Coordinates of C-alpha atoms and ligand atoms in Angstrom, one line a residue:
X1 CA 54.9 -13.5 -23.7
X2 CA 53.7 -10.1 -22.5
X3 CA 53.4 -8.3 -25.7
X4 CA 54.3 -4.6 -26.2
X5 CA 50.8 -3.7 -26.6
X6 CA 50.1 -4.5 -23.0
X7 CA 53.2 -3.0 -21.6
X8 CA 52.0 0.5 -22.1
X9 CA 49.1 -0.3 -19.9
X10 CA 50.7 -1.4 -16.7
X11 CA 52.7 0.7 -14.2
X12 CA 56.4 0.7 -14.7
X13 CA 58.2 -0.9 -13.0
X14 CA 55.9 -4.0 -12.6
X15 CA 56.4 -7.8 -12.2
X16 CA 53.9 -9.3 -14.8
X17 CA 53.0 -12.9 -14.1
X18 CA 51.2 -14.6 -17.0
X19 CA 48.3 -16.8 -16.5
X20 CA 48.7 -18.7 -19.7
X21 CA 52.5 -19.6 -18.7
X22 CA 51.2 -20.4 -15.1
X23 CA 48.7 -22.8 -16.4
X24 CA 51.0 -24.6 -18.6
X25 CA 53.1 -25.5 -15.7
X26 CA 50.3 -26.3 -13.6
X27 CA 48.9 -28.6 -16.2
X28 CA 52.3 -30.4 -16.5
X29 CA 52.5 -30.8 -13.0
X30 CA 49.0 -32.1 -12.4
X31 CA 49.6 -34.7 -15.5
X32 CA 52.6 -36.0 -13.5
X33 CA 50.7 -36.2 -10.4
X34 CA 47.9 -38.2 -12.1
X35 CA 50.1 -40.6 -13.7
X36 CA 52.3 -41.3 -10.7
X37 CA 50.1 -40.9 -7.5
X38 CA 52.6 -38.6 -6.1
X39 CA 51.5 -35.4 -4.8
X40 CA 53.1 -32.1 -5.7
X41 CA 52.6 -29.2 -3.3
X42 CA 53.5 -25.6 -3.7
X43 CA 56.6 -24.1 -1.7
X44 CA 55.6 -20.9 -0.7
X45 CA 59.2 -19.8 -0.2
X46 CA 59.6 -19.4 -4.0
X47 CA 56.0 -18.0 -4.9
X48 CA 53.5 -16.6 -2.9
X49 CA 51.5 -14.1 -4.8
X50 CA 48.2 -15.2 -3.1
X51 CA 45.7 -13.4 -5.4
X52 CA 46.8 -15.8 -7.8
X53 CA 46.0 -18.8 -5.7
X54 CA 42.4 -19.6 -7.1
X55 CA 44.3 -20.6 -10.4
X56 CA 46.6 -23.1 -8.4
X57 CA 43.7 -24.7 -6.7
X58 CA 42.3 -25.8 -10.0
X59 CA 45.4 -28.2 -10.1
X60 CA 46.8 -28.7 -6.6
X61 CA 45.3 -29.2 -3.1
X62 CA 48.2 -28.2 -0.8
X63 CA 51.0 -26.0 -0.2
X64 CA 54.2 -26.2 2.1
X65 CA 55.3 -23.4 4.8
X66 CA 58.5 -22.9 6.5
X67 CA 57.2 -20.3 9.2
X68 CA 54.1 -19.2 11.1
X69 CA 53.2 -16.6 8.4
X70 CA 53.5 -18.9 5.5
X71 CA 51.4 -21.6 7.3
X72 CA 49.0 -19.1 7.9
X73 CA 48.8 -17.9 4.2
X74 CA 48.3 -21.7 3.4
X75 CA 45.3 -21.8 5.5
X76 CA 43.6 -18.5 5.2
X77 CA 44.5 -17.6 1.4
X78 CA 45.1 -21.1 0.0
X79 CA 42.4 -22.7 1.8
X80 CA 44.0 -25.8 3.0
X81 CA 46.4 -27.0 5.7
X82 CA 50.1 -26.7 5.3
X83 CA 52.8 -29.0 5.4
X84 CA 55.2 -27.1 7.6
X85 CA 59.0 -27.6 8.0
X86 CA 60.9 -24.9 9.9
X87 CA 64.7 -25.4 10.8
X88 CA 63.6 -24.5 14.5
X89 CA 59.9 -24.0 15.9
X90 CA 59.7 -21.6 18.6
X91 CA 57.4 -22.3 21.8
X92 CA 55.4 -18.8 21.3
X93 CA 54.4 -19.8 17.6
X94 CA 54.0 -23.4 17.7
X95 CA 50.3 -23.7 18.9
X96 CA 49.4 -21.2 16.1
X97 CA 51.1 -23.4 13.5
X98 CA 49.3 -26.3 14.6
X99 CA 46.1 -24.8 13.7
X100 CA 47.4 -24.2 10.2
X101 CA 49.0 -27.6 9.5
X102 CA 48.2 -30.9 8.2
X103 CA 51.8 -32.0 8.6
X104 CA 54.7 -31.0 10.9
X105 CA 58.3 -32.0 10.1
X106 CA 60.9 -31.7 12.7
X107 CA 64.6 -30.8 11.8
X108 CA 66.1 -32.4 14.6
X109 CA 65.3 -35.0 17.7
X110 CA 65.8 -32.2 19.9
X111 CA 62.8 -30.3 18.4
X112 CA 60.8 -33.5 18.2
X113 CA 61.1 -33.9 22.1
X114 CA 60.5 -30.3 22.9
X115 CA 57.0 -30.3 20.7
X116 CA 56.0 -33.9 20.4
X117 CA 53.7 -33.5 23.1
X118 CA 52.1 -30.6 22.2
X119 CA 51.0 -32.1 18.9
X120 CA 49.7 -35.4 20.8
X121 CA 47.8 -33.1 23.0
X122 CA 46.5 -31.3 20.0
X123 CA 45.5 -34.4 18.0
X124 CA 43.5 -35.6 21.3
X125 CA 41.2 -32.7 21.1
X126 CA 41.2 -31.9 17.1
X127 CA 39.3 -33.4 14.3
X128 CA 42.1 -32.7 12.0
X129 CA 44.8 -34.9 12.9
X130 CA 48.5 -33.5 12.5
X131 CA 51.0 -36.1 11.0
X132 CA 54.7 -35.3 12.1
X133 CA 57.8 -36.3 10.4
X134 CA 61.6 -36.1 10.9
X135 CA 63.9 -34.4 7.9
X136 CA 67.0 -36.7 7.2
X137 CA 70.1 -35.6 5.8
X138 CA 71.4 -38.1 3.4
X139 CA 74.6 -36.5 2.9
X140 CA 74.4 -36.8 -0.7
X141 CA 74.0 -33.6 -2.9
X142 CA 73.3 -32.7 -6.2
X143 CA 73.9 -29.0 -5.7
X144 CA 77.3 -27.3 -6.7
X145 CA 76.7 -23.7 -5.1
X146 CA 77.3 -23.9 -1.2
X147 CA 74.8 -21.3 -0.6
X148 CA 72.0 -23.7 -1.8
X149 CA 73.5 -26.9 -0.5
X150 CA 71.6 -28.4 2.5
X151 CA 73.9 -31.4 2.8
X152 CA 77.2 -30.0 2.7
X153 CA 79.5 -31.0 5.9
X154 CA 78.5 -29.2 9.1
X155 CA 74.8 -28.3 7.4
X156 CA 72.2 -27.5 10.2
X157 CA 69.7 -29.3 8.3
X158 CA 68.3 -32.7 9.1
X159 CA 69.3 -36.0 10.9
X160 CA 72.3 -38.0 9.5
X161 CA 71.9 -42.0 9.1
X162 CA 74.4 -42.2 12.0
X163 CA 72.2 -40.2 14.1
X164 CA 69.0 -42.3 13.5
X165 CA 67.7 -44.2 16.3
X166 CA 67.1 -48.1 15.6
X167 CA 63.5 -47.6 16.2
X168 CA 61.8 -44.3 15.3
X169 CA 60.2 -42.6 18.4
X170 CA 56.5 -42.6 18.6
X171 CA 54.4 -40.2 16.5
X172 CA 57.0 -40.0 13.5
X173 CA 54.9 -41.0 10.7
X174 CA 57.2 -39.7 7.8
X175 CA 60.6 -38.7 6.5
X176 CA 61.3 -35.4 4.8
X177 CA 64.4 -35.0 2.6
X178 CA 65.5 -31.9 0.7
X179 CA 68.7 -31.9 -1.5
X180 CA 67.9 -30.5 -4.7
X181 CA 68.1 -27.1 -6.6
X182 CA 66.9 -26.8 -10.1
X183 CA 68.0 -30.3 -10.6
X184 CA 66.8 -32.9 -13.1
X185 CA 65.3 -36.1 -12.7
X186 CA 68.7 -38.2 -12.9
X187 CA 69.9 -36.3 -9.8
X188 CA 66.7 -37.4 -8.1
X189 CA 67.4 -41.0 -9.2
X190 CA 70.8 -40.6 -7.5
X191 CA 69.4 -39.4 -4.5
X192 CA 66.4 -41.9 -4.2
X193 CA 69.3 -44.6 -4.3
X194 CA 71.1 -43.1 -1.5
X195 CA 68.1 -42.6 0.5
X196 CA 67.2 -46.3 -0.2
X197 CA 70.5 -47.6 0.7
X198 CA 71.0 -45.2 4.1
X199 CA 67.3 -44.8 5.2
X200 CA 65.4 -47.9 3.7
X201 CA 65.0 -49.7 7.1
X202 CA 63.0 -46.6 8.3
X203 CA 61.2 -46.0 5.1
X204 CA 59.1 -49.5 5.6
X205 CA 58.0 -47.9 9.1
X206 CA 56.6 -44.8 7.8
X207 CA 53.6 -43.7 6.0
X208 CA 55.0 -40.9 4.0
X209 CA 58.1 -39.7 2.3
X210 CA 58.6 -35.8 1.2
X211 CA 61.4 -35.2 -1.2
X212 CA 61.7 -31.7 -0.8
X213 CA 62.0 -29.0 -3.6
X214 CA 64.4 -28.4 -6.3
X215 CA 62.6 -30.5 -9.1
X216 CA 62.6 -28.4 -11.9
X217 CA 59.9 -30.4 -13.9
X218 CA 58.8 -27.4 -16.0
X219 CA 62.1 -26.8 -17.5
X220 CA 62.0 -27.5 -21.3
X221 CA 64.8 -30.1 -21.1
X222 CA 63.6 -31.8 -18.1
X223 CA 62.8 -35.6 -18.8
X224 CA 59.3 -35.9 -17.5
X225 CA 59.2 -39.6 -18.6
X226 CA 62.3 -40.5 -16.7
X227 CA 60.9 -39.0 -13.6
X228 CA 57.6 -40.8 -13.9
X229 CA 59.4 -44.1 -14.4
X230 CA 61.8 -43.4 -11.2
X231 CA 58.8 -42.4 -9.0
X232 CA 56.7 -45.5 -10.0
X233 CA 59.6 -47.7 -9.4
X234 CA 60.1 -46.3 -5.8
X235 CA 56.4 -46.6 -5.1
X236 CA 56.5 -50.2 -5.9
X237 CA 59.5 -50.8 -3.7
X238 CA 57.7 -49.1 -0.8
X239 CA 54.0 -49.3 -1.5
X240 CA 53.5 -48.2 2.3
X241 CA 54.6 -44.9 1.3
X242 CA 52.7 -41.7 0.2
X243 CA 55.3 -39.7 -1.9
X244 CA 55.4 -36.0 -1.8
X245 CA 57.5 -33.4 -3.9
X246 CA 57.3 -29.7 -2.6
X247 CA 58.9 -27.5 -5.4
X248 CA 58.5 -23.8 -5.7
X249 CA 60.5 -22.7 -8.7
X250 CA 58.9 -25.3 -11.1
X251 CA 55.5 -23.9 -10.4
X252 CA 56.5 -20.2 -11.4
X253 CA 59.2 -21.1 -13.7
X254 CA 59.1 -18.8 -16.7
X255 CA 56.0 -17.2 -16.0
X256 CA 56.7 -13.5 -16.4
X257 CA 58.9 -10.6 -16.6
X258 CA 60.0 -7.6 -14.5
X259 CA 59.2 -4.5 -16.7
X260 CA 61.5 -1.6 -16.0
X261 CA 62.7 1.4 -17.8
X262 CA 66.0 3.4 -18.4
X263 CA 66.4 6.5 -16.3
X264 CA 69.7 7.8 -17.0
X265 CA 72.7 6.8 -19.3
X266 CA 76.3 7.6 -17.5
X267 CA 79.7 6.7 -18.8
X268 CA 82.9 6.3 -16.9
X269 CA 86.2 5.3 -18.6
X270 CA 84.3 4.2 -21.7
X271 CA 81.9 1.8 -19.6
X272 CA 78.3 3.0 -20.2
X273 CA 75.8 2.1 -17.7
X274 CA 72.0 2.5 -18.1
X275 CA 70.5 3.3 -14.7
X276 CA 67.3 1.8 -14.4
X277 CA 64.1 2.5 -12.1
X278 CA 64.7 -1.0 -10.5
X279 CA 67.5 -2.3 -8.7
X280 CA 69.3 -5.7 -8.5
X281 CA 69.8 -5.8 -4.9
X282 CA 66.3 -4.8 -4.1
X283 CA 64.1 -6.2 -6.9
X284 CA 66.4 -9.0 -8.4
X285 CA 68.2 -10.0 -5.4
X286 CA 69.1 -13.8 -6.6
X287 CA 71.2 -12.0 -9.5
X288 CA 73.8 -10.8 -7.2
X289 CA 73.6 -13.8 -4.7
X290 CA 73.7 -16.8 -6.7
X291 CA 75.2 -14.9 -9.0
X292 CA 73.5 -15.2 -12.2
X293 CA 72.8 -12.7 -15.3
X294 CA 69.2 -12.6 -16.2
X295 CA 67.9 -12.5 -19.8
X296 CA 67.0 -9.1 -21.1
X297 CA 64.4 -9.0 -23.9
X298 CA 65.7 -8.0 -27.3
X299 CA 69.3 -7.9 -26.0
X300 CA 72.1 -10.5 -26.3
X301 CA 73.8 -11.2 -23.0
X302 CA 77.6 -10.8 -23.0
X303 CA 80.6 -11.8 -20.8
X304 CA 80.4 -9.2 -18.0
X305 CA 83.5 -7.7 -19.2
X306 CA 82.2 -6.9 -22.7
X307 CA 81.4 -3.4 -21.8
X308 CA 85.0 -2.5 -21.2
X309 CA 85.9 -3.2 -24.8
X310 CA 87.2 -0.2 -26.8
X311 CA 84.3 -0.5 -29.4
X312 CA 81.7 -1.3 -26.6
X313 CA 80.0 2.1 -26.8
X314 CA 79.7 1.9 -30.5
X315 CA 78.3 -1.5 -30.3
X316 CA 75.6 -0.3 -28.0
X317 CA 77.1 -2.7 -25.0
X318 CA 75.8 -1.7 -21.7
X319 CA 76.0 -2.3 -17.9
X320 CA 72.5 -2.2 -16.5
X321 CA 72.7 -0.4 -13.1
X322 CA 70.3 -0.5 -10.0
X323 CA 68.8 2.9 -8.4
X324 CA 70.2 2.0 -5.2
X325 CA 73.3 3.5 -3.6
X326 CA 75.0 0.1 -3.2
X327 CA 78.1 0.3 -5.7
X328 CA 77.7 -3.3 -6.8
X329 CA 74.0 -2.8 -7.7
X330 CA 74.9 -3.3 -11.4
X331 CA 75.2 -6.2 -13.8
X332 CA 76.6 -6.4 -17.4
X333 CA 76.9 -6.7 -20.2
X334 CA 74.1 -6.9 -22.6
X335 CA 74.2 -5.6 -26.1
X336 CA 71.2 -4.0 -27.7
X337 CA 70.8 -3.4 -31.4
X338 CA 70.3 0.6 -31.0
X339 CA 71.4 3.2 -28.6
X340 CA 69.4 3.1 -25.4
X341 CA 67.0 6.1 -24.8
X342 CA 66.0 7.3 -21.6
X343 CA 62.4 6.4 -20.8
X344 CA 62.9 3.1 -23.0
X345 CA 61.6 -0.2 -21.6
X346 CA 64.2 -2.9 -20.5
X347 CA 62.4 -6.2 -19.7
X348 CA 63.9 -8.7 -17.5
X349 CA 62.6 -12.2 -18.3
X350 CA 62.0 -14.9 -15.8
X351 CA 61.5 -12.6 -12.6
X352 CA 58.6 -14.2 -10.7
X353 CA 59.9 -17.4 -8.8
X354 CA 61.9 -16.5 -5.5
X355 CA 62.2 -13.0 -6.9
X356 CA 58.9 -11.5 -5.7
X357 CA 59.3 -13.1 -2.4
X358 CA 62.7 -11.8 -1.7
X359 CA 62.5 -8.1 -2.6
X360 CA 63.2 -5.3 0.0
X361 CA 62.7 -1.7 0.4
X362 CA 66.4 -0.7 0.9
X363 CA 67.1 2.9 0.2
X364 CA 63.5 3.4 0.1
X365 CA 63.3 2.6 -3.5
X366 CA 59.9 2.4 -5.0
X367 CA 58.8 -1.4 -5.0
X368 CA 57.5 -2.6 -8.5
X369 CA 53.7 -3.1 -8.9
X370 CA 52.6 -6.7 -9.2
X371 CA 50.1 -7.5 -12.4
X372 CA 48.6 -10.6 -13.4
X373 CA 48.0 -10.9 -17.2
X374 CA 44.8 -13.0 -17.4
X375 CA 44.4 -15.5 -20.5
X376 CA 41.7 -13.3 -22.3
X377 CA 44.0 -10.3 -22.2
X378 CA 43.0 -8.3 -19.4
X379 CA 45.6 -7.1 -17.1
X380 CA 44.8 -7.1 -13.2
X381 CA 47.2 -4.8 -11.3
X382 CA 47.5 -6.8 -7.9
X383 CA 49.4 -4.4 -6.1
X384 CA 50.9 -1.0 -6.2
X385 CA 53.4 0.1 -3.5
X386 CA 53.3 3.6 -1.8
X387 CA 55.4 5.5 0.4
X388 CA 53.3 4.4 3.3
X389 CA 54.5 0.8 2.6
X390 CA 57.9 1.8 3.2
X391 CA 57.2 3.8 6.3
X392 CA 55.4 1.1 8.1
X393 CA 58.0 -1.2 7.7
X394 CA 60.4 1.2 9.4
X395 CA 58.1 1.1 12.5
Ligands
LIG1 C1 62.9 -27.7 2.5 C2 62.4 -27.0 1.1 N1 61.5 -27.5 0.3 C3 61.2 -27.0 -1.0 C4 62.0 -25.9 -1.5 C5 61.9 -25.2 -2.9 O1 62.6 -25.6 -3.6 P1 62.6 -25.1 -5.2 O2 61.7 -23.8 -5.2 O3 64.0 -25.2 -5.6 O4 61.8 -26.0 -5.8 C6 63.2 -25.5 -0.7 C7 64.1 -24.4 -1.3 O5 65.0 -24.2 -0.5 C8 63.2 -26.0 0.7 O6 64.5 -25.7 1.5

């Protein structure tokens, strides 16, 4: 955990990723890979702070990309070709994607028909052959939040069992399936059962199966031994398959906070809001989108309405408010053990995965810096943002 002694030496606001916590996650993932011969690759959509990639490279060899830019990041900064899946490739980008890819998964047979010839022409002249797959949709979901459910009726993702041809078309070497989000191994077990029942006949004909992301193997209560046993059993049933898992969150899960500070404290009808130098909508967008209330260090998370109680002010119960003009840019409630002071640090825990890739510069608000706390205690400030970063996004 970033200790107080370090907090004064970094810019504020700042995301701080901690090498020690990252290595703890990576070691666990590596040990699962070694015991199962299943490959774990990093999903950039959840984490892409490329200056930390040398640490990842000590444990894993590959990454997954969902766009041309992520594929380029894989090739140029991670140093290996990406497993690429995009809901819809476009002509103008596809050739460049191929130069950065080892695997390309199509979302539909119409995309396959459109691009397979380009891939086979590429493979005829390139030493690095690209393996193609098709995304399947098992219509089985372990995700309750609709926003994150790729298998809901009407979903745009993947081919249904009823839409599969009897024989897979030429050049399809693998199947890809993503239907998890922060799930446990028992959800994967249920999903594998459905995949087996619905797609078993095609699984015997391909060389790889990518089981997508959403496997939160680094969460403290995750049953790793159960995961290992179900992966081994599936591999035993389909020895022809190379199995790949592409989580994102699991790699960066609980690897560091967003450090902010109180800029003002206002009161309205007895509700106290501490306005911060960060914003939920700009710098922690998942809190509003999911929604979920993040943990704040040294504060107790209470029911959102707790700040409306008559004795809330006396009990140091606050809403925390962002510094954007969006009326809903606040969350609450948190109880502190003292009256908050202007200038005081507020530390939001676990703000690395997804958060650092989803930030924006709405309202021109200063973007938090990004720092890496090395195991030896050195702090590397990887990036400070300036006015020019905002200006250059705006044209
Ligand atoms: C196709 C695909 N792969 C991998 C992931 C990564 O999932 P997570 O970060 O939850 O592990 C996602 C997340 O949406 C995804 O859509």
